[in-house]
């Protein structure tokens, strides 16, 4: 959990400070109660039944076309495309970025500094949440895109100027997401300003460099946060048809249109593996072993995080290999073709895992933003905001967790089915997707188990 | 032509999601006795001094009572850290308390970290003894205390907001236990 990083601010605090001065200090360390066992069994059973029913009952010809969806009314499409709405959102994002950077550079390095909250709660979890609802918003808002645009304008360069035609695919994003996950879950002192200054500085530099080498086509596949927003945003009910018209569509329509490129499997594996590791790391047997080992705990945690991601990717490779055998098609590239079907599974687990943090610490972030420089100011009038706990009641959270995980699973199964009937011969399509189905049931049960055990 | 099947896809998915949420909502209303498994059983806490330094008089009394009274063997290994007073102190009508003593030696924590259940409104008296100077921090309970080498320090954790909270030492970073407030 981000719990640990936020909590690690504690040593910086004088222990004599009265609690009154520290509103909500330490609440970052709250984790959800374990899922009731009955809910786990129910969720796993539902996943299993739905999977095999889907196998027989779903369509036999590809059906999730790029031309489908219910067109939005003209006025709604006009609002979504309006320069005022888009420009306003960009200005707001850039202002928030500047505000946060001021706090990063000039603020006080204590538990009330908003920067770690903005980075770990709003940027990481919040961006995924907004993207799930509205689509890949970061491709419009991304401050680095605007910085790049400004710099190239100053230098009188075409922003699309590239030094090479070569494309690394999604690999830079996979590495970037891994680096961020490592920062969030493993890095020592990850909520302190010196560490965040280095991390944010390195992120800006790396992406500017990427954009200088590859031009603006760097961003959709290279920028970790843009890929994060695009992949989760593909599940949004809002999307564009192939004729660019705004439509309402199912999450599987969007996810089916994710462009497959090298590194996609690695990216999805890091997304799923990172969230899984976050849950796994609060499992008592794991942290007991890590903290009492003679090896440095950071090394073991890094190993655990890496292993989770590698296992997610390797299992998909094995399942794809088995599928290729059963469906008698070449195995090459097949795992990448099925990688998009892990996106809804990752999204389901993300919602289950981060819902409480987003709801609760999201409000705390707003409170802290009101005093960016640690001067006791209340510039936004939100400094004394007390987070509302209505949306994180244990029963509600447990219900939401199981529904999110099982929904993600169902969407993943439907997507894999669509891929199977697209790629495999009709007679072997059912047989061919069996290994993938088994894998998804395993991922889903694994996710439920993590929510139960830690 | 293409829109028709799409609608049925969405409808099927929506139906499945709605059915599931109803099912889960029903199941999570039922008592989740199978969920924890930890913390209900009792076992010997290490030694009688538990609660001796406790700051709250009432909980200290019931806590030490429980620590000496409840020395039954534990059925569940994961429960080995908690000592419950719920059955041991029939005299205290409403307030029930648990006590637990933890010893830190270098990077080793005894008893091994586990998740202890703490019902809302009840207290857990935690006594920590370390072989080195350190800082004890109970997240979510807003308690921080300096620990001197060899001197037991007791803190009283009272269950308030539901959730799981970790109790840590900071030098080196060690999680002593997780407290599940429900």
PDB file of C-alpha atoms in Angstrom, chain A residues 61-216:
ATOM      1  CA  UNK A  61     -17.650 -14.674 -35.290  1.00  0.00           C
ATOM      2  CA  UNK A  62     -15.676 -11.516 -34.421  1.00  0.00           C
ATOM      3  CA  UNK A  63     -18.158  -8.960 -33.219  1.00  0.00           C
ATOM      4  CA  UNK A  64     -16.402  -6.105 -31.378  1.00  0.00           C
ATOM      5  CA  UNK A  65     -15.890  -3.861 -34.405  1.00  0.00           C
ATOM      6  CA  UNK A  66     -14.479  -0.361 -34.422  1.00  0.00           C
ATOM      7  CA  UNK A  67     -17.735   0.902 -35.973  1.00  0.00           C
ATOM      8  CA  UNK A  68     -20.011  -0.147 -33.142  1.00  0.00           C
ATOM      9  CA  UNK A  69     -21.495   1.848 -30.315  1.00  0.00           C
ATOM     10  CA  UNK A  70     -24.479   4.083 -29.672  1.00  0.00           C
ATOM     11  CA  UNK A  71     -23.737   7.576 -31.059  1.00  0.00           C
ATOM     12  CA  UNK A  72     -23.839  10.364 -28.475  1.00  0.00           C
ATOM     13  CA  UNK A  73     -26.305  13.215 -29.053  1.00  0.00           C
ATOM     14  CA  UNK A  74     -24.727  16.070 -31.012  1.00  0.00           C
ATOM     15  CA  UNK A  75     -24.686  18.444 -28.051  1.00  0.00           C
ATOM     16  CA  UNK A  76     -22.871  15.925 -25.841  1.00  0.00           C
ATOM     17  CA  UNK A  77     -20.272  15.309 -28.533  1.00  0.00           C
ATOM     18  CA  UNK A  78     -19.937  19.076 -28.978  1.00  0.00           C
ATOM     19  CA  UNK A  79     -19.235  19.496 -25.254  1.00  0.00           C
ATOM     20  CA  UNK A  80     -16.586  16.753 -25.329  1.00  0.00           C
ATOM     21  CA  UNK A  81     -14.911  18.346 -28.341  1.00  0.00           C
ATOM     22  CA  UNK A  82     -15.340  21.946 -27.257  1.00  0.00           C
ATOM     23  CA  UNK A  83     -12.194  24.034 -27.031  1.00  0.00           C
ATOM     24  CA  UNK A  84     -13.474  25.643 -23.847  1.00  0.00           C
ATOM     25  CA  UNK A  85     -13.885  22.324 -22.025  1.00  0.00           C
ATOM     26  CA  UNK A  86     -10.599  20.902 -23.282  1.00  0.00           C
ATOM     27  CA  UNK A  87      -8.695  24.144 -22.844  1.00  0.00           C
ATOM     28  CA  UNK A  88     -10.128  24.592 -19.368  1.00  0.00           C
ATOM     29  CA  UNK A  89      -9.070  21.089 -18.354  1.00  0.00           C
ATOM     30  CA  UNK A  90      -5.567  21.694 -19.702  1.00  0.00           C
ATOM     31  CA  UNK A  91      -5.234  25.030 -17.890  1.00  0.00           C
ATOM     32  CA  UNK A  92      -6.454  23.440 -14.664  1.00  0.00           C
ATOM     33  CA  UNK A  93      -3.960  20.571 -15.020  1.00  0.00           C
ATOM     34  CA  UNK A  94      -1.063  22.897 -15.788  1.00  0.00           C
ATOM     35  CA  UNK A  95      -2.004  25.124 -12.845  1.00  0.00           C
ATOM     36  CA  UNK A  96      -2.147  22.110 -10.524  1.00  0.00           C
ATOM     37  CA  UNK A  97       1.223  20.964 -11.888  1.00  0.00           C
ATOM     38  CA  UNK A  98       2.784  24.364 -11.230  1.00  0.00           C
ATOM     39  CA  UNK A  99       1.223  24.463  -7.758  1.00  0.00           C
ATOM     40  CA  UNK A 100       2.622  21.019  -6.953  1.00  0.00           C
ATOM     41  CA  UNK A 101       6.063  21.878  -8.349  1.00  0.00           C
ATOM     42  CA  UNK A 102       6.160  24.993  -6.160  1.00  0.00           C
ATOM     43  CA  UNK A 103       5.453  22.794  -3.185  1.00  0.00           C
ATOM     44  CA  UNK A 104       8.078  20.307  -4.357  1.00  0.00           C
ATOM     45  CA  UNK A 105      10.796  22.947  -4.682  1.00  0.00           C
ATOM     46  CA  UNK A 106       9.882  25.439  -1.969  1.00  0.00           C
ATOM     47  CA  UNK A 107       7.642  23.497   0.410  1.00  0.00           C
ATOM     48  CA  UNK A 108       8.480  22.066   3.795  1.00  0.00           C
ATOM     49  CA  UNK A 109       9.490  18.426   3.941  1.00  0.00           C
ATOM     50  CA  UNK A 110       6.947  17.234   6.501  1.00  0.00           C
ATOM     51  CA  UNK A 111       3.815  15.092   6.779  1.00  0.00           C
ATOM     52  CA  UNK A 112       1.609  17.950   5.590  1.00  0.00           C
ATOM     53  CA  UNK A 113       3.381  18.481   2.281  1.00  0.00           C
ATOM     54  CA  UNK A 114       0.935  17.745  -0.543  1.00  0.00           C
ATOM     55  CA  UNK A 115       3.477  16.459  -3.096  1.00  0.00           C
ATOM     56  CA  UNK A 116       3.549  12.764  -2.099  1.00  0.00           C
ATOM     57  CA  UNK A 117      -0.253  12.792  -1.951  1.00  0.00           C
ATOM     58  CA  UNK A 118      -0.582  14.396  -5.371  1.00  0.00           C
ATOM     59  CA  UNK A 119       1.898  11.929  -6.875  1.00  0.00           C
ATOM     60  CA  UNK A 120       0.795   8.671  -5.224  1.00  0.00           C
ATOM     61  CA  UNK A 121      -2.926   9.358  -4.863  1.00  0.00           C
ATOM     62  CA  UNK A 122      -4.111  11.854  -7.470  1.00  0.00           C
ATOM     63  CA  UNK A 123      -1.660  11.184 -10.280  1.00  0.00           C
ATOM     64  CA  UNK A 124      -1.354   7.422  -9.930  1.00  0.00           C
ATOM     65  CA  UNK A 125      -4.729   6.211  -8.656  1.00  0.00           C
ATOM     66  CA  UNK A 126      -6.785   9.248  -9.593  1.00  0.00           C
ATOM     67  CA  UNK A 127      -5.602   9.292 -13.187  1.00  0.00           C
ATOM     68  CA  UNK A 128      -6.560   5.633 -13.566  1.00  0.00           C
ATOM     69  CA  UNK A 129      -9.974   6.307 -11.999  1.00  0.00           C
ATOM     70  CA  UNK A 130     -10.704   9.312 -14.223  1.00  0.00           C
ATOM     71  CA  UNK A 131      -9.499   7.437 -17.290  1.00  0.00           C
ATOM     72  CA  UNK A 132     -11.759   4.474 -16.519  1.00  0.00           C
ATOM     73  CA  UNK A 133     -14.710   6.881 -16.585  1.00  0.00           C
ATOM     74  CA  UNK A 134     -13.791   9.461 -19.244  1.00  0.00           C
ATOM     75  CA  UNK A 135     -11.213   7.708 -21.401  1.00  0.00           C
ATOM     76  CA  UNK A 136      -7.514   8.421 -22.030  1.00  0.00           C
ATOM     77  CA  UNK A 137      -7.590  12.010 -20.765  1.00  0.00           C
ATOM     78  CA  UNK A 138      -3.843  12.199 -20.189  1.00  0.00           C
ATOM     79  CA  UNK A 139      -3.138  12.378 -23.911  1.00  0.00           C
ATOM     80  CA  UNK A 140      -4.845  15.792 -23.798  1.00  0.00           C
ATOM     81  CA  UNK A 141      -3.686  16.946 -20.360  1.00  0.00           C
ATOM     82  CA  UNK A 142      -0.114  15.574 -20.151  1.00  0.00           C
ATOM     83  CA  UNK A 143       1.995  18.535 -18.936  1.00  0.00           C
ATOM     84  CA  UNK A 144       5.119  17.058 -20.544  1.00  0.00           C
ATOM     85  CA  UNK A 145       3.416  17.180 -23.941  1.00  0.00           C
ATOM     86  CA  UNK A 146       2.772  20.869 -23.352  1.00  0.00           C
ATOM     87  CA  UNK A 147       6.299  21.448 -22.129  1.00  0.00           C
ATOM     88  CA  UNK A 148       7.622  19.689 -25.237  1.00  0.00           C
ATOM     89  CA  UNK A 149       5.322  21.741 -27.429  1.00  0.00           C
ATOM     90  CA  UNK A 150       6.513  24.953 -25.774  1.00  0.00           C
ATOM     91  CA  UNK A 151      10.187  24.056 -26.052  1.00  0.00           C
ATOM     92  CA  UNK A 152       9.930  23.075 -29.714  1.00  0.00           C
ATOM     93  CA  UNK A 153       8.014  26.285 -30.438  1.00  0.00           C
ATOM     94  CA  UNK A 154      10.777  28.303 -28.762  1.00  0.00           C
ATOM     95  CA  UNK A 155      13.391  26.493 -30.813  1.00  0.00           C
ATOM     96  CA  UNK A 156      11.238  26.925 -33.946  1.00  0.00           C
ATOM     97  CA  UNK A 157      11.172  23.168 -34.458  1.00  0.00           C
ATOM     98  CA  UNK A 158       8.339  21.015 -35.686  1.00  0.00           C
ATOM     99  CA  UNK A 159       7.246  18.984 -32.607  1.00  0.00           C
ATOM    100  CA  UNK A 160       6.975  15.923 -34.835  1.00  0.00           C
ATOM    101  CA  UNK A 161      10.663  16.120 -35.740  1.00  0.00           C
ATOM    102  CA  UNK A 162      12.214  12.758 -34.958  1.00  0.00           C
ATOM    103  CA  UNK A 163      15.829  11.672 -35.045  1.00  0.00           C
ATOM    104  CA  UNK A 164      14.905   8.115 -35.982  1.00  0.00           C
ATOM    105  CA  UNK A 165      12.100   6.046 -37.455  1.00  0.00           C
ATOM    106  CA  UNK A 166      12.840   3.177 -35.101  1.00  0.00           C
ATOM    107  CA  UNK A 167      10.145   2.465 -32.510  1.00  0.00           C
ATOM    108  CA  UNK A 168      10.665   0.851 -29.122  1.00  0.00           C
ATOM    109  CA  UNK A 169       6.942   0.028 -28.900  1.00  0.00           C
ATOM    110  CA  UNK A 170       5.564   0.074 -25.368  1.00  0.00           C
ATOM    111  CA  UNK A 171       8.877  -0.862 -23.768  1.00  0.00           C
ATOM    112  CA  UNK A 172       9.707   2.624 -22.432  1.00  0.00           C
ATOM    113  CA  UNK A 173       6.296   2.726 -20.761  1.00  0.00           C
ATOM    114  CA  UNK A 174       6.793  -0.737 -19.289  1.00  0.00           C
ATOM    115  CA  UNK A 175      10.116   0.385 -17.806  1.00  0.00           C
ATOM    116  CA  UNK A 176       8.632   3.697 -16.669  1.00  0.00           C
ATOM    117  CA  UNK A 177       5.691   2.011 -14.962  1.00  0.00           C
ATOM    118  CA  UNK A 178       8.020  -0.441 -13.277  1.00  0.00           C
ATOM    119  CA  UNK A 179      10.188   2.437 -12.074  1.00  0.00           C
ATOM    120  CA  UNK A 180       7.173   4.253 -10.685  1.00  0.00           C
ATOM    121  CA  UNK A 181       5.816   1.142  -8.984  1.00  0.00           C
ATOM    122  CA  UNK A 182       9.245   0.586  -7.454  1.00  0.00           C
ATOM    123  CA  UNK A 183       9.265   4.173  -6.215  1.00  0.00           C
ATOM    124  CA  UNK A 184       5.799   3.791  -4.751  1.00  0.00           C
ATOM    125  CA  UNK A 185       6.319   0.441  -3.045  1.00  0.00           C
ATOM    126  CA  UNK A 186      10.018  -0.121  -2.442  1.00  0.00           C
ATOM    127  CA  UNK A 187      12.152   3.038  -2.554  1.00  0.00           C
ATOM    128  CA  UNK A 188      13.419   4.188   0.831  1.00  0.00           C
ATOM    129  CA  UNK A 189      12.102   7.594   1.987  1.00  0.00           C
ATOM    130  CA  UNK A 190       9.746   7.687  -0.987  1.00  0.00           C
ATOM    131  CA  UNK A 191       7.529  10.368   0.526  1.00  0.00           C
ATOM    132  CA  UNK A 192      10.320  12.804   1.294  1.00  0.00           C
ATOM    133  CA  UNK A 193      10.941  15.807  -0.926  1.00  0.00           C
ATOM    134  CA  UNK A 194      14.578  15.045  -1.860  1.00  0.00           C
ATOM    135  CA  UNK A 195      13.574  11.636  -3.239  1.00  0.00           C
ATOM    136  CA  UNK A 196      10.512  13.036  -5.017  1.00  0.00           C
ATOM    137  CA  UNK A 197      12.588  15.846  -6.541  1.00  0.00           C
ATOM    138  CA  UNK A 198      14.982  13.345  -8.078  1.00  0.00           C
ATOM    139  CA  UNK A 199      12.137  11.084  -9.255  1.00  0.00           C
ATOM    140  CA  UNK A 200      10.060  13.851 -10.822  1.00  0.00           C
ATOM    141  CA  UNK A 201      13.131  15.461 -12.369  1.00  0.00           C
ATOM    142  CA  UNK A 202      14.209  12.154 -13.883  1.00  0.00           C
ATOM    143  CA  UNK A 203      10.708  11.507 -15.205  1.00  0.00           C
ATOM    144  CA  UNK A 204      10.490  14.905 -16.929  1.00  0.00           C
ATOM    145  CA  UNK A 205      13.972  14.584 -18.413  1.00  0.00           C
ATOM    146  CA  UNK A 206      13.467  11.036 -19.672  1.00  0.00           C
ATOM    147  CA  UNK A 207      10.213  11.942 -21.406  1.00  0.00           C
ATOM    148  CA  UNK A 208      11.568  15.140 -22.945  1.00  0.00           C
ATOM    149  CA  UNK A 209      14.482  13.141 -24.256  1.00  0.00           C
ATOM    150  CA  UNK A 210      12.150  10.492 -25.659  1.00  0.00           C
ATOM    151  CA  UNK A 211      10.053  13.163 -27.349  1.00  0.00           C
ATOM    152  CA  UNK A 212      13.131  14.814 -28.834  1.00  0.00           C
ATOM    153  CA  UNK A 213      14.300  11.501 -30.298  1.00  0.00           C
ATOM    154  CA  UNK A 214      10.950  10.153 -31.524  1.00  0.00           C
ATOM    155  CA  UNK A 215       8.869  13.340 -31.876  1.00  0.00           C
ATOM    156  CA  UNK A 216       5.324  13.465 -30.514  1.00  0.00           C
TER     157      UNK A 216
END
